[in-house]
Amino acid sequence: MGLVEESIKPHERLSEHLADDLAAVNVLIRERMASKHAPRIPQVTAHLVEAGGKRLRPMLTLAAARLCNYDGPYHVHLAATVEFIHTATLLHDDVVDESGQRRGRPTANLLWDNKSSVLVGDYLFSRSFQLMVETGSLKVLDILANASATIAEGEVLQLTAAQDLATTEDIYMQVVRGKTAALFSAATKVGGVIANAPEAQVAALSTYGDALGISFQIVDDLLDYWGSGATGKNVGDDFRERKLTLPVIKAVAKANEEEHAFWVRAIEKGAQGGGDLDHALVLLKKHNAMEETRIEALSWAAKAKDALCVLPDAPIRHMLTDIADYVVERVN
Amino acid sequence: MGLVEESIKPHERLSEHLADDLAAVNVLIRERMASKHAPRIPQVTAHLVEAGGKRLRPMLTLAAARLCNYDGPYHVHLAATVEFIHTATLLHDDVVDESGQRRGRPTANLLWDNKSSVLVGDYLFSRSFQLMVETGSLKVLDILANASATIAEGEVLQLTAAQDLATTEDIYMQVVRGKTAALFSAATKVGGVIANAPEAQVAALSTYGDALGISFQIVDDLLDYWGSGATGKNVGDDFRERKLTLPVIKAVAKANEEEHAFWVRAIEKGAQGGGDLDHALVLLKKHNAMEETRIEALSWAAKAKDALCVLPDAPIRHMLTDIADYVVERVN
C-alpha cells in the first residue's frame, strides 16, 4: 500500500450507511440463536456468526428495503433470516466437503463434529423460518421457500456434477444459481417486497441480486486458482476437491488429447501428485481460461448494475453499483 | 397366529377410511420430490418415501381435518408437508447416528453417502416449506415453524445428553418432545386449523398429538430392550449407541455402587463387551424399569384419549382412540 492510504471499500461504506440497522440485526441474531435447552447451539453458531463475516447478504436486504423507503421493523427480521439461512448452509457444507477452513478459521466440523453441524444448521433454518413468519407477509414466505428449494437443488446438483468432466457451463450456471445467486436474489427481493415497492422495482432488485450473486461466485471460483488473501482460501482447494468450476470447464473444453488425459486423472480419478496443481495452472493460462472467466464475471456485474436504473437515484443505489464493481475488482 | 385371523390394526382401519385422501397425498409427494435438475434427489427419497412407512403422521393430519369437517384441498398439502419433514429428519438422523438400518432396509447413508443425506434432507425441508406456503395460512406456518425449531432443538439436546448418565427424566422428556411429539402435535393441530375448527378443538388436537407422540417414543425406546419384530430395529441398538433412554434412566437412578460402575463403563465410556447387553437387561428387570416405562407410556396414551372428548363423536375419533391404545399394545 506504500504511502497511499487504501480507500474504504464499497461494502464498508454501505455498512457505515446502514450501521443502525446492522446493529439491530446483530442484536436479533444473537437473541434468536440462543437456546434455553441446548447450550451447544450458540457455541457452534457463535463461531460462525461472530467470525467477522462481511454480513453482505443481510446488508443487501437492508439496503433494498431502505432504498425503497421502508420504515417498518421487518427488514431487520428478514436480514437476520437471510444470515441464518446462509450460516446454516455453511454448516451443512462443512459436513459435506470436509473442508478444513472457512473464513480463515477451522470449520465448525473440525471444532465440533458432523452431528453438531447438521443439527445446528437445521436449528438455524427453523429459526429463520420463525423470523420470516413474524413478518406476516405470505409473499416474502413464498420467495424464501422458493429460494430454499433452489439452494438445496443446486447443492445436490453440485454433488452429482463434482468430478464429472462432462459438466457443461450450463450445469455450472445452475449450480451457481443454487449455491449463491438464489439467496442473493431473495435477499434483495424481499427487501423490496417488505417495502411494498412497485413490481418493476422488485423485479429489478431480484435481477440485481441474481447477477451480483453469479458474478460473486464466478470470481470466488476464479480466485481459487488466481489466488487472493481476501477469501481466506488456499489456492488449489477446488482442484484438490476435484470441483468442476468455470476456469476448469473452459480449459477442459479446449484440451488436446494429452491435456484431457491429465484432467481425467487429476479430477475424475483424483490421482493427484506433487506438480499437478502447477500443471493445471499452466493449462488454464494456455487456454486463456482465467481471463475468459473474469470477463464473464464482469458481464454479470454489468447486468447487475444495469438493473438498478429503475430504482430511486439515492446514495444506497450508488453503493450497490460500486459493490457490483468491487466484486470483480477483487481479482487483481 | 394359528387359526385365529389377526384382527386389522387401528391405523390400518384409519388408512382405509382415509384411502382417497392418502392416495392424493402419495401423488403429491411423488410430484414434489421430483427434481428437474438433480435426479439423485428422487433416487434417495424414493428409498425412504416408498419404503412402506405407515404414513402415520400424514394420516393424523388428514384425520384431524376430516374430523373437523374440512372439505377444502389443503389438508393434502399439509399431510405431504408433515411426511416430508419426517423424511428429512430421518435422512439427517442417518448421517448423525451412523445407524445401519431403518425400516428394515439399509439407510440412505449406506446406500448413498453423508452428503446426499444432508442435502436431500435439506431439499425435502424446502419442498415442505413451499407446500405449506401454498395453503396461504399464516397460522399453519407459525405452528410448523415453531415445531421445526422444537424438533431441531430436541435433536441437539439429544446429542449433548447422549452418553451422559446425569441425564434426568426431565431432559429425556424434552428430547422426546423434540424428536417425536412436536411433529405429531403439529400434524394434528394444523389439521384442525386448516378446517377452521373452534379453538378448544384445535387445542385438543394439539394435546392428543403431543401425548400420542410421547407415548409412541417411550414405547419405541422400550421396545429397543423389550424386543419386537414390529420396529425393524435390533434389541440393544440404543444400548450399543449408548443412548440414555427412559428404561436406562430409571435403572441408573436405582443403581447400587457396583451397578453404577457398570453403567459408567458401558454407556459413558462405551467399553462394552460380549455379555454387557444381557447384564443391562438383568438390571432393567431387577429395578422394574421396563414395567415402569410401560406404565408411563400408558398414562400418556390415556392423556391422548382424554383430549379427544371435545371433538365430534365420529368414526375417525374412535379410530384415533384405538390408535392411542395400540401404540402401547405393541409391547407384548
XYZ file of C-alpha atoms in Angstrom:
664
model
C 0.000 0.000 0.000
C 3.033 2.288 0.467
C 2.206 5.851 1.405
C -1.169 5.896 -0.296
C -3.893 5.064 2.170
C -6.138 2.284 0.904
C -9.564 3.666 0.093
C -12.602 2.450 2.015
C -14.291 -0.441 0.242
C -17.849 -0.061 -1.111
C -19.400 -2.692 1.175
C -17.740 -0.947 4.115
C -19.327 2.318 3.059
C -22.725 0.629 2.815
C -22.125 -0.940 6.204
C -21.479 2.506 7.721
C -24.548 3.925 5.995
C -26.696 1.133 7.463
C -24.919 0.987 10.829
C -28.059 1.341 12.976
C -29.962 -1.297 11.038
C -26.989 -3.664 11.139
C -26.669 -3.205 14.894
C -30.339 -4.177 15.244
C -29.728 -7.238 13.034
C -26.808 -8.295 15.223
C -28.913 -7.987 18.383
C -31.686 -10.057 16.803
C -29.258 -12.698 15.554
C -27.707 -13.124 18.983
C -31.144 -13.254 20.619
C -32.535 -15.841 18.218
C -29.581 -18.164 18.053
C -29.773 -18.689 21.801
C -31.378 -21.895 23.035
C -32.701 -22.399 26.538
C -32.372 -26.163 26.388
C -29.375 -26.769 24.173
C -26.349 -24.602 25.028
C -24.296 -26.262 22.321
C -26.279 -24.327 19.723
C -24.906 -20.832 20.448
C -21.465 -22.381 20.981
C -21.448 -23.736 17.440
C -23.108 -20.778 15.776
C -21.158 -18.079 17.621
C -18.079 -19.494 15.954
C -19.588 -18.682 12.554
C -21.864 -15.770 13.254
C -19.256 -13.805 15.198
C -16.389 -14.727 12.910
C -16.417 -11.372 11.206
C -18.245 -12.296 8.038
C -18.978 -9.224 5.965
C -22.729 -9.618 6.501
C -23.063 -8.944 2.773
C -26.368 -10.802 2.335
C -28.253 -9.164 5.230
C -26.870 -5.819 4.122
C -28.407 -6.341 0.696
C -31.814 -6.868 2.326
C -31.480 -3.751 4.467
C -30.223 -1.710 1.511
C -33.074 -2.830 -0.760
C -35.700 -2.029 1.883
C -34.217 1.394 2.677
C -33.742 2.239 -0.991
C -37.493 1.589 -1.412
C -38.200 3.882 1.548
C -39.285 1.197 4.020
C -39.692 2.478 7.547
C -41.143 -0.538 9.391
C -39.261 -3.021 11.583
C -39.320 -6.185 9.475
C -36.340 -5.560 7.197
C -34.293 -6.398 10.298
C -36.107 -9.745 10.671
C -35.532 -10.516 7.023
C -31.850 -9.580 7.168
C -31.402 -11.919 10.146
C -33.366 -14.602 8.249
C -31.015 -14.339 5.298
C -27.911 -14.530 7.502
C -29.303 -17.577 9.341
C -30.018 -19.362 6.063
C -26.508 -18.522 4.866
C -24.904 -19.752 8.100
C -26.974 -22.950 8.082
C -25.835 -23.601 4.515
C -22.192 -23.130 5.549
C -22.656 -25.579 8.428
C -24.169 -28.194 6.124
C -21.447 -27.505 3.543
C -18.824 -28.149 6.176
C -20.185 -31.606 6.810
C -20.303 -32.213 3.150
C -16.980 -31.040 1.848
C -14.800 -31.990 4.788
C -13.186 -28.656 4.115
C -10.679 -27.621 6.739
C -11.016 -23.876 6.729
C -13.775 -21.294 6.478
C -13.211 -17.563 6.809
C -9.636 -18.300 7.874
C -10.707 -20.332 10.920
C -11.155 -24.057 11.417
C -14.644 -25.134 10.328
C -17.324 -25.993 12.881
C -16.951 -29.511 11.622
C -13.438 -29.802 12.993
C -14.113 -27.894 16.193
C -17.230 -29.921 16.913
C -18.460 -32.826 14.867
C -20.641 -33.727 11.909
C -23.663 -34.233 14.130
C -23.489 -30.744 15.560
C -23.011 -29.164 12.156
C -26.054 -30.912 10.670
C -28.379 -30.370 13.606
C -27.344 -26.833 14.485
C -27.728 -25.985 10.805
C -31.265 -27.375 10.994
C -31.878 -25.293 14.082
C -30.802 -22.110 12.285
C -33.067 -22.951 9.330
C -36.005 -23.352 11.695
C -35.174 -20.091 13.480
C -35.002 -18.292 10.135
C -38.379 -19.775 9.311
C -39.847 -18.362 12.537
C -38.370 -14.930 11.783
C -39.923 -14.751 8.340
C -43.319 -15.909 9.600
C -43.220 -12.988 12.043
C -43.231 -10.551 9.124
C -46.729 -11.789 8.295
C -46.022 -11.496 4.569
C -47.019 -14.527 2.509
C -45.230 -13.014 -0.484
C -41.968 -12.956 1.460
C -42.528 -16.543 2.594
C -43.151 -17.625 -0.966
C -39.922 -16.009 -2.195
C -37.844 -17.560 0.583
C -39.439 -21.004 0.213
C -38.613 -20.988 -3.489
C -35.089 -19.755 -2.802
C -34.590 -22.561 -0.251
C -35.621 -25.176 -2.811
C -33.287 -23.696 -5.443
C -30.417 -23.641 -2.937
C -30.928 -27.262 -1.919
C -31.349 -28.417 -5.504
C -28.167 -26.584 -6.500
C -26.222 -28.226 -3.684
C -27.348 -31.689 -4.760
C -26.596 -30.866 -8.391
C -23.101 -29.722 -7.407
C -22.614 -33.030 -5.637
C -23.514 -35.106 -8.684
C -21.586 -32.792 -11.036
C -18.445 -32.997 -8.913
C -15.607 -34.930 -10.501
C -17.562 -35.226 -13.741
C -15.651 -33.776 -16.707
C -18.875 -33.789 -18.740
C -20.105 -30.863 -16.624
C -21.071 -28.058 -19.004
C -21.157 -24.319 -18.442
C -24.960 -24.634 -18.315
C -24.802 -27.074 -15.422
C -22.206 -24.886 -13.725
C -24.581 -21.912 -14.001
C -27.417 -23.915 -12.429
C -25.138 -24.861 -9.555
C -24.060 -21.235 -9.089
C -27.661 -20.042 -9.098
C -28.386 -22.584 -6.384
C -25.399 -22.193 -4.167
C -25.094 -18.406 -4.325
C -27.367 -16.389 -6.581
C -30.686 -17.712 -5.222
C -30.021 -16.309 -1.746
C -28.543 -13.020 -3.044
C -31.597 -12.576 -5.236
C -34.065 -13.470 -2.469
C -32.204 -11.151 -0.086
C -32.640 -8.089 -2.307
C -36.129 -9.054 -3.492
C -37.679 -9.447 -0.024
C -36.250 -6.041 0.884
C -38.314 -4.540 -1.932
C -41.391 -6.640 -1.167
C -41.481 -5.748 2.529
C -41.239 -2.072 1.471
C -44.215 -2.623 -0.802
C -42.206 -1.314 -3.758
C -43.717 -1.261 -7.281
C -43.391 -4.521 -9.174
C -40.791 -3.186 -11.602
C -38.530 -2.205 -8.709
C -38.962 -5.585 -7.010
C -38.068 -7.320 -10.277
C -35.026 -5.054 -10.681
C -33.845 -5.853 -7.148
C -34.260 -9.547 -7.855
C -32.243 -9.254 -11.080
C -29.541 -7.244 -9.309
C -29.194 -9.875 -6.553
C -29.149 -12.720 -9.038
C -26.499 -11.168 -11.292
C -24.401 -9.966 -8.348
C -24.510 -13.454 -6.822
C -23.446 -15.089 -10.077
C -20.605 -12.610 -10.525
C -19.581 -13.129 -6.890
C -19.470 -16.907 -7.229
C -17.618 -16.890 -10.552
C -14.984 -14.620 -9.008
C -14.790 -16.847 -5.940
C -14.148 -19.849 -8.141
C -11.623 -17.876 -10.186
C -9.716 -16.714 -7.087
C -9.304 -20.345 -6.108
C -6.788 -20.541 -8.990
C -5.836 -16.876 -9.321
C -5.009 -16.521 -5.640
C -6.104 -13.874 -3.145
C -5.632 -13.251 0.551
C -9.175 -11.822 0.616
C -11.047 -15.121 0.608
C -9.165 -16.983 3.348
C -8.983 -19.933 0.944
C -5.821 -21.570 -0.275
C -5.002 -21.660 -3.987
C -5.986 -25.039 -5.377
C -8.612 -26.060 -2.770
C -11.187 -26.658 -5.511
C -8.603 -28.534 -7.587
C -7.794 -30.840 -4.691
C -11.529 -31.337 -4.040
C -11.905 -32.075 -7.770
C -14.605 -29.460 -8.325
C -15.614 -28.587 -11.856
C -15.604 -24.777 -11.730
C -15.745 -22.364 -14.644
C -11.983 -21.938 -15.270
C -11.517 -25.715 -15.441
C -14.633 -26.267 -17.556
C -13.274 -23.751 -20.079
C -9.820 -25.353 -20.120
C -11.258 -28.863 -20.440
C -13.374 -27.737 -23.400
C -10.204 -26.686 -25.241
C -7.963 -29.534 -24.093
C -5.970 -31.614 -26.564
C -5.769 -35.368 -26.058
C -2.833 -35.284 -23.683
C -4.363 -32.463 -21.622
C -7.672 -34.280 -21.469
C -5.921 -37.332 -20.067
C -4.402 -35.078 -17.397
C -7.835 -33.747 -16.351
C -9.287 -37.259 -16.304
C -6.535 -38.424 -13.994
C -6.498 -35.372 -11.701
C -10.218 -34.562 -11.496
C -12.180 -37.690 -12.408
C -9.827 -40.269 -10.897
C -8.409 -37.952 -8.245
C -4.917 -39.409 -8.693
C -3.111 -36.123 -7.966
C 0.637 -35.811 -7.499
C 3.059 -33.070 -6.460
C 3.249 -30.864 -9.563
C -0.347 -31.315 -10.725
C -1.737 -28.028 -9.434
C 1.068 -26.145 -11.190
C 0.378 -28.033 -14.395
C -3.345 -27.235 -14.089
C -2.446 -23.540 -13.763
C -0.274 -23.742 -16.896
C -3.198 -25.229 -18.836
C -5.620 -22.594 -17.529
C -3.261 -19.879 -18.722
C -2.549 -21.557 -22.052
C -6.251 -21.597 -22.927
C -6.931 -18.131 -21.542
C -9.473 -19.754 -19.198
C -8.903 -17.400 -16.272
C -9.187 -14.240 -18.367
C -12.352 -15.521 -20.051
C -13.801 -16.372 -16.649
C -13.016 -12.855 -15.433
C -14.753 -11.364 -18.467
C -17.830 -13.471 -17.725
C -17.869 -12.210 -14.145
C -17.574 -8.648 -15.461
C -20.570 -9.101 -17.752
C -22.726 -10.321 -14.868
C -21.595 -7.387 -12.754
C -22.624 -5.078 -15.621
C -26.027 -6.768 -15.743
C -26.420 -6.206 -12.003
C -25.616 -2.510 -12.361
C -27.948 -2.063 -15.334
C -30.864 -3.461 -13.348
C -30.549 -0.693 -10.771
C -31.619 2.083 -13.174
C -35.335 1.803 -12.304
C -34.599 2.281 -8.594
C -34.555 5.664 -6.809
C -31.417 7.697 -7.510
C -30.192 7.692 -3.898
C -26.801 7.130 -2.201
C -27.641 3.469 -1.468
C -28.165 2.804 -5.161
C -24.696 4.123 -5.962
C -23.191 1.975 -3.232
C -24.901 -1.088 -4.724
C -23.393 -0.138 -8.094
C -19.947 0.158 -6.514
C -20.349 -3.237 -4.819
C -21.018 -4.853 -8.190
C -17.789 -3.309 -9.491
C -15.853 -4.285 -6.391
C -16.843 -7.957 -6.616
C -14.803 -8.297 -9.806
C -12.080 -5.879 -8.683
C -11.107 -8.498 -6.105
C -9.313 -10.186 -8.990
C -6.043 -8.305 -9.244
C -51.299 -66.650 14.745
C -52.684 -70.183 14.468
C -56.230 -70.464 13.205
C -57.387 -67.147 14.591
C -57.048 -64.481 11.960
C -55.157 -61.473 13.247
C -57.529 -58.550 13.571
C -56.974 -55.459 11.439
C -54.880 -52.847 13.260
C -56.405 -49.461 14.118
C -54.031 -47.431 11.956
C -54.865 -49.755 9.077
C -58.566 -49.092 9.631
C -57.904 -45.345 9.624
C -55.837 -45.781 6.487
C -58.768 -47.490 4.754
C -61.161 -44.808 5.953
C -58.894 -42.106 4.510
C -57.881 -44.061 1.398
C -58.814 -41.359 -1.135
C -57.040 -38.630 0.797
C -53.972 -40.803 1.272
C -53.865 -41.572 -2.443
C -53.888 -37.827 -3.145
C -51.070 -37.358 -0.610
C -48.997 -40.043 -2.319
C -49.473 -38.396 -5.712
C -48.450 -35.019 -4.299
C -45.412 -36.481 -2.531
C -44.176 -38.153 -5.692
C -44.786 -34.990 -7.705
C -42.978 -32.718 -5.282
C -39.971 -34.853 -4.535
C -39.075 -34.858 -8.206
C -36.309 -32.554 -9.340
C -35.757 -31.470 -12.906
C -32.090 -30.694 -12.375
C -30.958 -33.203 -9.775
C -32.113 -36.770 -10.460
C -30.288 -38.016 -7.392
C -32.994 -36.440 -5.226
C -35.871 -38.795 -6.110
C -33.400 -41.681 -6.088
C -32.533 -41.011 -2.467
C -36.004 -40.111 -1.272
C -37.837 -42.893 -3.118
C -35.862 -45.278 -0.974
C -37.450 -43.761 2.133
C -40.762 -42.468 0.907
C -41.698 -45.683 -0.894
C -40.325 -47.970 1.799
C -43.750 -48.733 3.179
C -43.739 -46.444 6.164
C -47.118 -46.407 7.868
C -47.693 -42.752 6.900
C -48.866 -42.295 10.482
C -48.049 -38.594 10.698
C -49.763 -37.519 7.464
C -52.736 -39.684 8.415
C -53.048 -37.742 11.659
C -53.278 -34.500 9.689
C -55.901 -35.879 7.322
C -57.864 -37.394 10.218
C -57.847 -34.154 12.218
C -59.005 -32.109 9.225
C -61.762 -34.569 8.296
C -62.896 -34.919 11.914
C -63.352 -31.130 11.929
C -65.363 -31.380 8.696
C -62.803 -29.799 6.383
C -63.699 -30.080 2.723
C -61.001 -27.996 1.016
C -57.837 -29.282 -0.706
C -55.090 -28.160 1.680
C -55.146 -30.988 4.222
C -53.439 -32.981 1.461
C -50.679 -30.334 1.181
C -50.219 -30.343 4.935
C -50.112 -34.129 5.153
C -47.384 -34.170 2.480
C -45.603 -31.379 4.362
C -45.569 -33.432 7.540
C -44.278 -36.537 5.749
C -41.516 -34.520 4.045
C -40.405 -33.035 7.366
C -40.412 -36.509 8.900
C -38.410 -37.991 5.997
C -35.911 -35.108 6.069
C -35.414 -35.695 9.792
C -34.742 -39.390 9.162
C -32.191 -38.520 6.484
C -30.384 -36.131 8.819
C -30.610 -38.670 11.622
C -28.970 -41.249 9.402
C -25.952 -39.028 8.914
C -25.840 -38.418 12.569
C -26.196 -41.806 14.150
C -24.350 -43.861 11.567
C -27.155 -46.313 12.143
C -27.142 -49.245 9.743
C -30.821 -49.958 9.412
C -34.068 -48.055 9.076
C -37.442 -49.686 8.476
C -35.652 -52.967 7.911
C -33.636 -51.630 4.955
C -30.146 -50.192 4.744
C -30.191 -46.467 5.498
C -29.793 -43.902 2.739
C -26.472 -43.138 4.352
C -25.070 -46.527 3.441
C -26.669 -46.714 0.020
C -25.529 -43.223 -0.883
C -23.336 -41.040 1.270
C -23.422 -38.443 4.019
C -23.502 -35.624 1.510
C -26.611 -36.905 -0.204
C -28.404 -37.493 3.087
C -27.740 -33.962 4.344
C -28.532 -32.164 1.109
C -31.526 -34.232 0.035
C -32.893 -33.769 3.578
C -32.495 -30.026 3.078
C -34.279 -30.296 -0.244
C -37.251 -32.062 1.373
C -37.398 -29.403 4.098
C -37.538 -26.711 1.443
C -40.212 -28.574 -0.519
C -42.300 -28.947 2.647
C -41.875 -25.222 3.189
C -43.236 -24.497 -0.299
C -46.207 -26.804 0.301
C -47.235 -25.076 3.494
C -46.869 -21.614 1.952
C -49.340 -22.744 -0.725
C -52.035 -23.169 1.939
C -51.898 -19.394 2.458
C -52.431 -19.817 6.193
C -50.056 -17.821 8.390
C -51.369 -19.693 11.428
C -50.329 -23.002 9.895
C -46.911 -21.556 9.020
C -46.480 -20.326 12.570
C -47.290 -23.759 14.024
C -44.919 -25.560 11.679
C -42.107 -23.024 12.159
C -42.341 -23.490 15.918
C -42.480 -27.267 15.557
C -39.373 -27.180 13.347
C -37.458 -25.231 15.983
C -38.550 -27.643 18.731
C -37.523 -30.618 16.596
C -34.073 -29.204 15.844
C -33.527 -28.145 19.454
C -34.539 -31.614 20.662
C -32.103 -33.265 18.271
C -29.232 -31.114 19.513
C -30.249 -31.736 23.110
C -30.268 -35.477 22.458
C -26.780 -35.167 21.062
C -25.402 -33.464 24.160
C -27.370 -35.743 26.506
C -26.068 -38.879 24.791
C -23.660 -40.905 26.875
C -24.284 -38.652 29.874
C -25.519 -40.626 32.924
C -26.609 -37.363 34.541
C -29.487 -37.202 32.026
C -32.721 -36.861 34.005
C -36.252 -37.888 33.089
C -36.962 -34.178 32.539
C -34.228 -33.889 29.929
C -35.416 -37.146 28.371
C -38.927 -35.704 28.079
C -37.601 -32.569 26.375
C -35.723 -34.737 23.889
C -38.851 -36.831 23.222
C -40.944 -33.722 22.695
C -38.378 -32.547 20.152
C -37.683 -35.716 18.289
C -41.242 -37.056 18.115
C -44.063 -35.254 19.901
C -43.531 -31.835 18.287
C -44.268 -33.174 14.801
C -47.173 -35.402 15.956
C -48.690 -32.409 17.712
C -48.162 -30.056 14.782
C -49.586 -32.699 12.421
C -52.895 -32.935 14.282
C -53.049 -29.228 15.123
C -52.676 -27.957 11.543
C -55.453 -30.354 10.516
C -57.770 -28.556 12.919
C -56.509 -25.103 11.973
C -56.942 -25.595 8.225
C -60.518 -26.773 8.964
C -61.074 -23.561 10.897
C -62.130 -25.586 13.955
C -63.031 -23.847 17.251
C -60.038 -23.075 19.471
C -60.924 -25.732 22.051
C -60.893 -28.411 19.370
C -57.573 -27.198 17.959
C -56.076 -27.274 21.459
C -57.460 -30.786 21.994
C -55.949 -31.992 18.713
C -52.612 -30.494 19.712
C -52.739 -32.225 23.117
C -53.723 -35.513 21.501
C -50.782 -35.368 19.067
C -48.342 -34.366 21.780
C -49.383 -37.139 24.200
C -49.612 -39.733 21.428
C -46.133 -38.792 20.225
C -44.666 -39.058 23.716
C -46.323 -42.438 24.271
C -45.110 -43.586 20.846
C -41.494 -42.596 21.526
C -41.422 -44.068 25.036
C -42.697 -47.369 23.629
C -40.137 -47.202 20.813
C -37.357 -46.768 23.363
C -38.817 -49.574 25.485
C -39.023 -51.989 22.548
C -35.324 -51.453 21.985
C -34.800 -53.526 25.148
C -38.090 -55.454 25.248
C -37.769 -56.684 21.672
C -40.262 -56.616 18.821
C -40.256 -57.548 15.178
C -42.587 -54.602 14.536
C -39.953 -51.876 14.643
C -37.345 -53.367 12.335
C -34.767 -52.488 14.994
C -32.493 -54.954 16.738
C -32.654 -55.390 20.522
C -29.860 -53.365 22.090
C -29.281 -50.816 19.292
C -29.741 -47.936 21.740
C -27.502 -49.668 24.292
C -24.734 -50.042 21.728
C -25.180 -46.411 20.676
C -25.037 -45.504 24.394
C -28.339 -43.614 24.362
C -29.875 -42.588 27.665
C -33.490 -43.675 27.170
C -36.185 -43.949 29.822
C -35.637 -47.595 30.847
C -31.941 -46.967 31.432
C -32.510 -43.636 33.175
C -34.847 -45.410 35.604
C -32.383 -48.257 36.224
C -29.457 -45.865 36.694
C -31.468 -43.893 39.247
C -31.844 -47.030 41.382
C -28.366 -48.475 40.759
C -26.147 -49.561 43.633
C -22.453 -48.730 43.515
C -21.450 -51.783 41.510
C -24.298 -51.319 39.031
C -23.445 -47.662 38.637
C -19.887 -48.603 37.748
C -21.311 -50.931 35.074
C -23.383 -48.135 33.513
C -20.415 -45.753 33.605
C -18.281 -48.285 31.777
C -20.897 -49.371 29.233
C -22.658 -46.068 28.500
C -20.328 -43.230 29.443
C -17.029 -44.875 28.483
C -18.524 -47.141 25.818
C -16.246 -50.029 26.825
C -18.819 -52.729 26.020
C -18.049 -56.445 25.983
C -19.881 -59.620 24.986
C -22.292 -60.139 27.884
C -22.994 -56.483 28.631
C -26.352 -56.186 26.874
C -27.609 -59.238 28.795
C -26.372 -57.753 32.042
C -28.105 -54.462 31.240
C -31.367 -56.370 30.658
C -30.941 -58.107 34.050
C -30.545 -54.722 35.744
C -33.577 -53.264 33.907
C -35.674 -56.197 35.144
C -34.288 -56.102 38.669
C -35.344 -52.470 39.102
C -38.664 -52.929 37.313
C -37.521 -50.267 34.856
C -39.240 -51.737 31.788
C -42.596 -52.167 33.534
C -42.441 -48.636 34.947
C -41.614 -47.319 31.486
C -44.614 -49.170 30.054
C -46.860 -47.637 32.699
C -45.604 -44.181 31.799
C -46.389 -44.836 28.135
C -49.866 -46.000 29.153
C -50.537 -42.817 31.103
C -49.588 -40.671 28.090
C -51.847 -42.762 25.874
C -54.664 -42.173 28.364
C -53.986 -38.444 28.230
C -54.179 -38.555 24.441
C -57.534 -40.331 24.552
C -58.959 -37.960 27.171
C -58.169 -34.965 24.989
C -60.424 -36.272 22.222
C -63.661 -35.811 24.225
C -64.286 -32.264 22.932
C -64.112 -33.432 19.330
C -67.103 -34.589 17.257
C -68.287 -38.109 18.135
C -67.484 -39.608 14.715
C -65.843 -42.832 13.475
C -62.472 -41.062 12.997
C -62.448 -40.044 16.658
C -62.840 -43.654 17.728
C -60.055 -44.743 15.414
C -57.782 -42.105 16.958
C -58.686 -43.519 20.383
C -57.834 -47.024 19.220
C -54.516 -45.835 17.792
C -53.555 -44.443 21.194
C -54.316 -47.837 22.734
C -52.490 -49.683 20.003
C -49.268 -47.682 20.440
C -48.767 -49.259 23.854
C -50.196 -52.636 22.870
C -47.140 -53.051 20.641
C -45.376 -54.045 23.877
C -46.333 -57.671 24.323
